[in-house]
Amino acid sequence: MSYATLPKAELHMHIEGSFEPELMFNIAERNGIALPYDSVEALKAKYDFNNLQDFLDIYYQGCAVLLNEQDFYDLAWAYLLKAKEDHIVHTEIFFDPQSHTDRGITFDTVINGFYRAFKDGEAQLGITFRIIACFLRHLPEQAGFDIYPDILRHKDKIIGVGLDSSEVGHPPEKYQRLFQQAKKDGFKIVAHAGEEGPAEYIWQAIDLLEVDRIDHGNRCLDDEKLVQTIVDKGLALTVCPLSNLKLCVVDELKNHPIKAMLAKDLKATINSDDPAYFGGYINDNFRQLKQAVGLSDTEVKQLIINSFEASFLSKQEIDKHLKNVNDQAD
Ligand code: ADE
Ligand code: ZN
């Protein structure tokens, strides 16, 4: 049994974080935008981060070359080809609308480009998808309310809302009213919590935002009562090992807590977060993590089963995927 060829779902991937430098230069050139780097190599040399903010500064700069619907399409399509190579059969992707609308790009340009690519991916590559719109937590809650009518207008394309960007200093409680509204309107709720921020932020994501899933969640391990609550509620964690390494959430991959999470019955999943920036897509995450911490076949299979069980697919669709995993894993 190999993780590499088993069908799997990805639940934590920022589509803007799959922007490979080569494609970035390509799109910059066709849009007549000068990147502040001479070459792909010079840009890649900047991918050496000490923390989340170091990364976000570069990530938002990359977003700035995306102008037209076709740019958003091309970005998503490039990810889908990588996903296919890694045997991803279902993906639930994030996008950051405010990082585009704040530059004067219309919401419709962004969502229509992404959506068209994912519909083509479904038809041509057999990869199903869900789209989650994230609010940038370094901005005021009101900025989220300002963009919210656009998200609601595209509810046929967007299954849920999330919370990302700079975590520390921007606790979930700051966004409680916005997420209450989204919940009332029938959106699924997720939030980055406990990546750099403390366990308290995870409590808030659960109690105040009423999340359906926790993105990252590493810091729950600091609080036994929190771990028990997450397990009891059956909330999944979308864990991102190479991201954790590159953003110094863990010092070395061999110290990644994935085995401890599974041993505590936490429903952990493996995801690539921002693969173009962190050195690998989902199979790279499995490969390097397996090598570093020695995941057993049982643990690998559990992580893959979790990826479907924690998805926003219907029970019937989940069961179909689990049967395929079980058939191929034996
Ligand atoms: N935006 C893109 N990647 C992110 C991450 N890992 N944490 C928070 N915000 C993000
Ligand atoms: Zn993320």
PDB file of N, CA and C and ligand atoms in Angstrom, residues 12 14 192 216 273, ligand 2:
ATOM      1  N   HIS A  12      -7.148  21.513   2.964  1.00  0.00           N
ATOM      2  CA  HIS A  12      -6.541  22.775   3.399  1.00  0.00           C
ATOM      3  C   HIS A  12      -5.488  23.172   2.372  1.00  0.00           C
ATOM      4  N   HIS A  14      -4.648  26.752   0.033  1.00  0.00           N
ATOM      5  CA  HIS A  14      -4.967  28.107  -0.436  1.00  0.00           C
ATOM      6  C   HIS A  14      -4.595  28.159  -1.902  1.00  0.00           C
ATOM      7  N   HIS A 192      -8.584  28.997  10.664  1.00  0.00           N
ATOM      8  CA  HIS A 192      -7.218  28.698  11.086  1.00  0.00           C
ATOM      9  C   HIS A 192      -7.145  29.025  12.581  1.00  0.00           C
ATOM     10  N   HIS A 216      -5.203  23.657  10.865  1.00  0.00           N
ATOM     11  CA  HIS A 216      -3.990  23.476  11.683  1.00  0.00           C
ATOM     12  C   HIS A 216      -4.387  22.870  13.029  1.00  0.00           C
ATOM     13  N   ASP A 273      -1.405  23.186   2.252  1.00  0.00           N
ATOM     14  CA  ASP A 273      -1.487  24.588   2.674  1.00  0.00           C
ATOM     15  C   ASP A 273      -1.139  25.545   1.519  1.00  0.00           C
TER      16      ASP A 273
HETATM   17 ZN    ZN B   2      -3.641  27.666   5.661  1.00  0.00          ZN
END
